[in-house]
PDB file of C-alpha atoms in Angstrom:
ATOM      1  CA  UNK U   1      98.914 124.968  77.843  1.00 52.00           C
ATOM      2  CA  UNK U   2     101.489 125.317  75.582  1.00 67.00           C
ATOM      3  CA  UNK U   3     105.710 125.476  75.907  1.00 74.00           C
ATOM      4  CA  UNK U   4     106.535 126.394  72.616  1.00 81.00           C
ATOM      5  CA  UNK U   5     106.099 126.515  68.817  1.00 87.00           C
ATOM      6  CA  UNK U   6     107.389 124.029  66.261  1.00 86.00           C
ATOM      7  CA  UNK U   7     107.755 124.687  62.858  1.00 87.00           C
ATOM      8  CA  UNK U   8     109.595 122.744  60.078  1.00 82.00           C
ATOM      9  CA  UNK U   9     109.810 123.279  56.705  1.00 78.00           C
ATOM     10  CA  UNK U  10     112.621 123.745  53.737  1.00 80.00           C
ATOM     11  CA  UNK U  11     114.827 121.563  55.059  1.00 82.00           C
ATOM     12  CA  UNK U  12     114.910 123.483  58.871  1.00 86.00           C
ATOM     13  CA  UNK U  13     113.273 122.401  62.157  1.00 89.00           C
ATOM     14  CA  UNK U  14     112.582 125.330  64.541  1.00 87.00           C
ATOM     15  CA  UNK U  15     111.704 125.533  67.922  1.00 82.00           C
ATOM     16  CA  UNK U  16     110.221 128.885  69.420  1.00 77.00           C
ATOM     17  CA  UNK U  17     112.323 130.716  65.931  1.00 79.00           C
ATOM     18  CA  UNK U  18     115.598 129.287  67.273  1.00 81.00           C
ATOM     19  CA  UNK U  19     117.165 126.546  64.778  1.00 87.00           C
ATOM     20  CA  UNK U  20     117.357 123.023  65.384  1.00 88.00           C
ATOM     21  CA  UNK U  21     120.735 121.780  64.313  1.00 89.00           C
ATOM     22  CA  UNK U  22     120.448 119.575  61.508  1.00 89.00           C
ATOM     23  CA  UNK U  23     119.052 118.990  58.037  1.00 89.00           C
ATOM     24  CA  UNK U  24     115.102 118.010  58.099  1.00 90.00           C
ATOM     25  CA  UNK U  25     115.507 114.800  55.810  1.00 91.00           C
ATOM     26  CA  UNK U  26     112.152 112.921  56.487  1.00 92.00           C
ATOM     27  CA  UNK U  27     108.585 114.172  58.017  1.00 92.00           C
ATOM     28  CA  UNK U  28     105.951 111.236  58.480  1.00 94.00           C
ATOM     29  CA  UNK U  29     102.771 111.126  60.015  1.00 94.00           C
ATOM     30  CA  UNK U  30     100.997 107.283  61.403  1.00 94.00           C
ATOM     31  CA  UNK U  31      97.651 107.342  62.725  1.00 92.00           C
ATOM     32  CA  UNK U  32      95.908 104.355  64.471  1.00 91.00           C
ATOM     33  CA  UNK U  33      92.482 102.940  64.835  1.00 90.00           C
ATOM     34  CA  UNK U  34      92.005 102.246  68.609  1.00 89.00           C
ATOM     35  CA  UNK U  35      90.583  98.514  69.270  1.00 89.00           C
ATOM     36  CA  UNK U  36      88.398  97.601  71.922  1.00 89.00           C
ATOM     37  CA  UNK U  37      89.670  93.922  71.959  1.00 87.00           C
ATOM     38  CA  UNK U  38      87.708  90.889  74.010  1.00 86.00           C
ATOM     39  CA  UNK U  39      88.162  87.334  73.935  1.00 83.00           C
ATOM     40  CA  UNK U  40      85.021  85.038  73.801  1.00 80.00           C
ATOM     41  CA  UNK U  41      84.350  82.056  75.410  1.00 78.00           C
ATOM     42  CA  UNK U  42      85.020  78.859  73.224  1.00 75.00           C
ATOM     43  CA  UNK U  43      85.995  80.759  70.381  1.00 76.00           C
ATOM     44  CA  UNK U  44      90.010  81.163  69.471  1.00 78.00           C
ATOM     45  CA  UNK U  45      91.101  84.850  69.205  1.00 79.00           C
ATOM     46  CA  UNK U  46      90.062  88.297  69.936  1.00 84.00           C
ATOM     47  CA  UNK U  47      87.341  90.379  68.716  1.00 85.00           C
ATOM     48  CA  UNK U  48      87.887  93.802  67.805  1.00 87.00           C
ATOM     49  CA  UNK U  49      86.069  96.233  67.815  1.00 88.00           C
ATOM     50  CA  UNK U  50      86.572  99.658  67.112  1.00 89.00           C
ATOM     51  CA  UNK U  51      86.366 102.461  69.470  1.00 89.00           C
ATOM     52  CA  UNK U  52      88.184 105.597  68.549  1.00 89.00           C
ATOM     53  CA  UNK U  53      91.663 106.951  66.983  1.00 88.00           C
ATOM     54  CA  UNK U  54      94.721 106.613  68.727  1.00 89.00           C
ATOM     55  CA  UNK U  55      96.837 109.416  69.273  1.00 91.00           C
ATOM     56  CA  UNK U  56      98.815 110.108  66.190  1.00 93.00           C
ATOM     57  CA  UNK U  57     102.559 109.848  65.773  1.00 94.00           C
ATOM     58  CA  UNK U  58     105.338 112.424  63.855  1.00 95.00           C
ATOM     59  CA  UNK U  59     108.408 111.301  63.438  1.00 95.00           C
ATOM     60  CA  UNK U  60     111.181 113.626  61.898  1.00 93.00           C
ATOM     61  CA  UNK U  61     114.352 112.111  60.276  1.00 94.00           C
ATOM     62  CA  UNK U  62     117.684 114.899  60.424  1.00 93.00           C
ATOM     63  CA  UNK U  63     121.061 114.325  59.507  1.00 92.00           C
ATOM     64  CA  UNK U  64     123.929 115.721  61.621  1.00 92.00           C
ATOM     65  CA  UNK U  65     126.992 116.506  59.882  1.00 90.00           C
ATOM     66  CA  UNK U  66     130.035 117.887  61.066  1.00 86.00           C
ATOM     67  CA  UNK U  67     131.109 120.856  58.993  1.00 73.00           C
ATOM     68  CA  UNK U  68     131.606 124.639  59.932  1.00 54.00           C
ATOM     69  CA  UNK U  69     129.128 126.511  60.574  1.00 54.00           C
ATOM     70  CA  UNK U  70     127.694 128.560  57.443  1.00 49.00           C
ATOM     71  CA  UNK U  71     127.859 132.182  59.453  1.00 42.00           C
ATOM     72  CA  UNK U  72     131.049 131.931  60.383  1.00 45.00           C
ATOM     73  CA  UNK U  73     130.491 130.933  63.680  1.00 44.00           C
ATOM     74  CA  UNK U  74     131.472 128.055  66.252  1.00 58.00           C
ATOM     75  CA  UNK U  75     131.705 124.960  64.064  1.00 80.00           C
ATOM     76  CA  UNK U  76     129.648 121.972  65.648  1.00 85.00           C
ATOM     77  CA  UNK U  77     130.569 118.620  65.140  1.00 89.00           C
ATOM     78  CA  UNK U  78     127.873 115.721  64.754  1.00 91.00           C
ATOM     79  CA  UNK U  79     128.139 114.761  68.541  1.00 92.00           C
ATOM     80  CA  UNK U  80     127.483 118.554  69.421  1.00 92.00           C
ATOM     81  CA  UNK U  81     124.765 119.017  67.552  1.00 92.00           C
ATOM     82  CA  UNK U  82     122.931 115.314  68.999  1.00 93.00           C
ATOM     83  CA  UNK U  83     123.514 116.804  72.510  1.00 93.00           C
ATOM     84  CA  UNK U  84     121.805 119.947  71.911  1.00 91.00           C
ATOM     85  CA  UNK U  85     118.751 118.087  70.649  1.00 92.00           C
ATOM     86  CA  UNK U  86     119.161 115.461  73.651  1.00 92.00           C
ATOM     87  CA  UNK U  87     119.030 118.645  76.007  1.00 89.00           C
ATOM     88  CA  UNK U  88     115.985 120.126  73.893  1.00 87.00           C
ATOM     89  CA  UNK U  89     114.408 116.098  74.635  1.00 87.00           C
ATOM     90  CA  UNK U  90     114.859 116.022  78.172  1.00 86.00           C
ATOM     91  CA  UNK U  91     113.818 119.591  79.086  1.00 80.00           C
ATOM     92  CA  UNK U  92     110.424 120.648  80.804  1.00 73.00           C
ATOM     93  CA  UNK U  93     108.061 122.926  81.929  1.00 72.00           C
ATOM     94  CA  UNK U  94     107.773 124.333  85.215  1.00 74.00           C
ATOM     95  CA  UNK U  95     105.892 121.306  86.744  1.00 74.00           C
ATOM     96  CA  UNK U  96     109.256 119.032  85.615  1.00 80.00           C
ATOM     97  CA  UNK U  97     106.622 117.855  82.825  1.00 82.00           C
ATOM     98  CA  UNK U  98     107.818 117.400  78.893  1.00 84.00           C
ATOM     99  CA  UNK U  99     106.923 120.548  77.141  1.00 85.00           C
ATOM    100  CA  UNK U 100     103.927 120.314  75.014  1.00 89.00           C
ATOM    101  CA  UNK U 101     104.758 122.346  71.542  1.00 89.00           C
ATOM    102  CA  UNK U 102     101.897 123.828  69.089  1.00 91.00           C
ATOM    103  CA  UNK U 103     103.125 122.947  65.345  1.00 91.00           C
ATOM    104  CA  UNK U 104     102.842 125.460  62.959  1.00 90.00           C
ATOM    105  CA  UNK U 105     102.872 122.715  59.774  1.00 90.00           C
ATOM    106  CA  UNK U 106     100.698 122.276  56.654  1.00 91.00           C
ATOM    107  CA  UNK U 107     100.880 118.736  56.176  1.00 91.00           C
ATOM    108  CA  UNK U 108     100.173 118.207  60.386  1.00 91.00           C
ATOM    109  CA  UNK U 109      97.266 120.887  60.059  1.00 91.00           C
ATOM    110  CA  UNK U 110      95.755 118.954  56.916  1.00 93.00           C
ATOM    111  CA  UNK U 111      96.163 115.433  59.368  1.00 92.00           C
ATOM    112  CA  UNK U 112      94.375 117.897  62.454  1.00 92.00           C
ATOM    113  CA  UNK U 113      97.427 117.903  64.450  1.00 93.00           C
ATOM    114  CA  UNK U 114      97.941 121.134  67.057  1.00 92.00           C
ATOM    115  CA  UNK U 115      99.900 120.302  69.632  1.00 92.00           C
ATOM    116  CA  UNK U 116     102.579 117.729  70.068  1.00 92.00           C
ATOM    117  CA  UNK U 117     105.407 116.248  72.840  1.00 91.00           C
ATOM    118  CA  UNK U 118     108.556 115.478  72.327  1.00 89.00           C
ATOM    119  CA  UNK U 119     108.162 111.574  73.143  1.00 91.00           C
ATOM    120  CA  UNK U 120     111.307 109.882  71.990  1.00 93.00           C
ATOM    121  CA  UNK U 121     114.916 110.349  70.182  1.00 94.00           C
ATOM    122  CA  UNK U 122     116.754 107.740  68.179  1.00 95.00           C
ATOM    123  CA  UNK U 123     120.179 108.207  66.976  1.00 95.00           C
ATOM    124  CA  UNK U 124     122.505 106.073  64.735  1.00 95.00           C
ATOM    125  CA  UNK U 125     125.816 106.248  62.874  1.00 91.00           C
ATOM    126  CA  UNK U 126     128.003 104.358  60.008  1.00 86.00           C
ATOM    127  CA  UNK U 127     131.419 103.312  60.281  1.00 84.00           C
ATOM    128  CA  UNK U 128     132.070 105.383  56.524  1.00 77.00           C
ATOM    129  CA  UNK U 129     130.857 109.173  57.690  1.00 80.00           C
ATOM    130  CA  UNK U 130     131.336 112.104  60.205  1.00 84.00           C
ATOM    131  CA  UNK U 131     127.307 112.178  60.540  1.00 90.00           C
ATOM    132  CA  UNK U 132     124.577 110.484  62.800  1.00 93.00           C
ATOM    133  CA  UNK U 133     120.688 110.395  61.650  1.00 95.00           C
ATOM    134  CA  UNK U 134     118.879 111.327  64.278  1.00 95.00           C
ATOM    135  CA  UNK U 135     114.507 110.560  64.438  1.00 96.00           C
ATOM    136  CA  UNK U 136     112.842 113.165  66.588  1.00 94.00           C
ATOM    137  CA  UNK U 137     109.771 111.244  67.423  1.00 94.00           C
ATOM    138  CA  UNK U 138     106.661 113.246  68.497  1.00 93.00           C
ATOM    139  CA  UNK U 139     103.071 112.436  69.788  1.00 94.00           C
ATOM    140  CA  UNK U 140      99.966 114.256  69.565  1.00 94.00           C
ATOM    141  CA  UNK U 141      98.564 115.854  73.008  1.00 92.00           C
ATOM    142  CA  UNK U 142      94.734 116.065  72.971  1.00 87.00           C
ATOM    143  CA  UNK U 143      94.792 117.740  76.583  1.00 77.00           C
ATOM    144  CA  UNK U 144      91.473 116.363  78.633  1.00 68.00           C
ATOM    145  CA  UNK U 145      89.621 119.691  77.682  1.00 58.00           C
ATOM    146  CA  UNK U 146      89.977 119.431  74.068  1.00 53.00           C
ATOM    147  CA  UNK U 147      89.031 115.521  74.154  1.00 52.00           C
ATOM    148  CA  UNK U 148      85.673 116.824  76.281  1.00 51.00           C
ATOM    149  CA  UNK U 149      84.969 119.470  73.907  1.00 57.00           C
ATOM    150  CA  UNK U 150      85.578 117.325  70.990  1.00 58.00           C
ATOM    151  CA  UNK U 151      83.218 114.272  72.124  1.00 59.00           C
ATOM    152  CA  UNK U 152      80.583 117.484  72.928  1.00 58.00           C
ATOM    153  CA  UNK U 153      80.677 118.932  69.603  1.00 61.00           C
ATOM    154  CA  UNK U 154      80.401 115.133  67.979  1.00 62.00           C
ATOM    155  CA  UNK U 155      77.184 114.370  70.068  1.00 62.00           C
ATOM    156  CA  UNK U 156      75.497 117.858  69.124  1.00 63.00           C
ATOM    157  CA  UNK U 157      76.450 117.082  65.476  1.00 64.00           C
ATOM    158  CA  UNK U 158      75.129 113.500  65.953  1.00 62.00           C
ATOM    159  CA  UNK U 159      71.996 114.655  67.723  1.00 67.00           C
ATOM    160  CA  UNK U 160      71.021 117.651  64.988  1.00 64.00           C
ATOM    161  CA  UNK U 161      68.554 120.408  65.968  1.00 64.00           C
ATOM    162  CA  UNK U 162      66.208 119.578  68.313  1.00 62.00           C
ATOM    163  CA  UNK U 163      62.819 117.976  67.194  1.00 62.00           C
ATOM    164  CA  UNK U 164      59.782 120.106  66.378  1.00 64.00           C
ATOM    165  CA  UNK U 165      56.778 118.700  68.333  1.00 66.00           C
ATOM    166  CA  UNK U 166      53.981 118.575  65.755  1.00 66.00           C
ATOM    167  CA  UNK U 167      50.897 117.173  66.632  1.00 67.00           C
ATOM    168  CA  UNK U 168      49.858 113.948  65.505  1.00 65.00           C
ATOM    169  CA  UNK U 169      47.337 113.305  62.728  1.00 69.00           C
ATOM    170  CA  UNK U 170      44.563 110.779  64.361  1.00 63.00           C
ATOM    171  CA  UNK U 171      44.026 106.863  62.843  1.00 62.00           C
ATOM    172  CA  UNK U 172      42.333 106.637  60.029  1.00 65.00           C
ATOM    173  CA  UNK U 173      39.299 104.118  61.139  1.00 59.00           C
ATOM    174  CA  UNK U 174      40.141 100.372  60.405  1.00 57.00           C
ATOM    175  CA  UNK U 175      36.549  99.416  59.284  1.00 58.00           C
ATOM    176  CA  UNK U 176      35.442  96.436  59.457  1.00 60.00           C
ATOM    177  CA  UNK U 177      36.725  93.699  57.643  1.00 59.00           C
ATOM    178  CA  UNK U 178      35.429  92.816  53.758  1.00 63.00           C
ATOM    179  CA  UNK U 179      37.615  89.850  52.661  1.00 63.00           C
ATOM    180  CA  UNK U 180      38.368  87.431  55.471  1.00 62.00           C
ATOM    181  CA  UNK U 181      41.394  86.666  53.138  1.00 64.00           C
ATOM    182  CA  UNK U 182      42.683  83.011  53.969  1.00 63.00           C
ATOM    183  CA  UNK U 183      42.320  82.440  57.661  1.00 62.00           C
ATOM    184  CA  UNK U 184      38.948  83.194  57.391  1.00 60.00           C
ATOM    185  CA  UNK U 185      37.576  81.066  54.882  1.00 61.00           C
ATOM    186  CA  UNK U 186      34.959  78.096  55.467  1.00 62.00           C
ATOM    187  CA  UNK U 187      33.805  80.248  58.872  1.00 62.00           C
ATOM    188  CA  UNK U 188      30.966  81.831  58.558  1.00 63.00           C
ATOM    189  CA  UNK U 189      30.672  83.681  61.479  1.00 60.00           C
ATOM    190  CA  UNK U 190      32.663  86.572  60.311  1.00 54.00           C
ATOM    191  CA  UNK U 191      30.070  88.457  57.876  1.00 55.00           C
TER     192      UNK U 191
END
């Protein structure tokens, strides 16, 4: 289930085509190991073990000026332009849930990113400027379904084709034994 599509690229963030005010400074992507941690008896510390990926996070870095707009159109200061984001951060789907958004990105395709929420803003200004940097921080949504496919196609891959019964070829006979080798020696009932 998807709520929208987010693109960004040359300096522009879009949501569903419409333009997200601000100028795309920064685009990072962290991914996590996920830790199965346990702590043993009479032994200091944790141990780790690893048990999957965490879900990974995007974070976008834009800088809000205030200066006219470029179309001749409503000029937006810095403080404007935060509040439409904040409104684009707190909105939601029909069940009052944050809206999950597909990303249509080459460098969140090549990390095997789809789908994303909206999962935190950060805002900040100097004392020197008319601008605030604002980091749109996003995390991936593997919905239930795609984790159950995923784990399904990983098991099948694991697994390979299935086995070809082939009939067994029979024991070659053991004979009986010629050099009593070691343990033998001295006896001589083994001839």
């Amino acid at each position: 289930m998807r709520d929208g599509i987010l693109t960004f690229e040359h300096g522009e963030v879009r949501l569903n085509g419409e333009l997200i005010p601000g100028i795309l400074r920064s685009l990072s992507v962290t991914g996590l190991v996920r830790f199965d941690e346990a702590k043993q008896d009479a032994m200091s510390g944790k141990v780790k073990t690893p048990i999957g990926w965490e879900d990974a996070d995007v974070f976008l870095g834009l800088e809000l000026t205030s200066d006219d707009s470029a179309l001749g159109g409503d000029s937006l200061d810095c403080y404007q332009k935060l509040a439409r984001i904040n409104a684009i951060f707190k909105g939601y789907d029909n069940g009052a849930n944050p809206r999950v958004y597909d990303v249509v990105n080459p460098h969140l395709r090549a990390r095997g990113i789809n789908q994303v929420v909206f999962s935190s803003l950060d805002s900040e200004e100097g004392d020197d400027d008319d601008a605030i940097s604002a980091r749109l921080i996003f995390v991936e949504h593997n919905p239930p379904v795609q984790i159950a496919e995923n784990r399904a196609n990983a098991r099948d891959k694991a697994i390979g084709p299935p086995a070809v019964n082939t009939p067994a070829e029979p024991a070659k006979d053991a004979g009986i034994m010629k050099d009593p080798g070691p343990f033998a020696a001295g006896y001589e009932g083994w001839k």
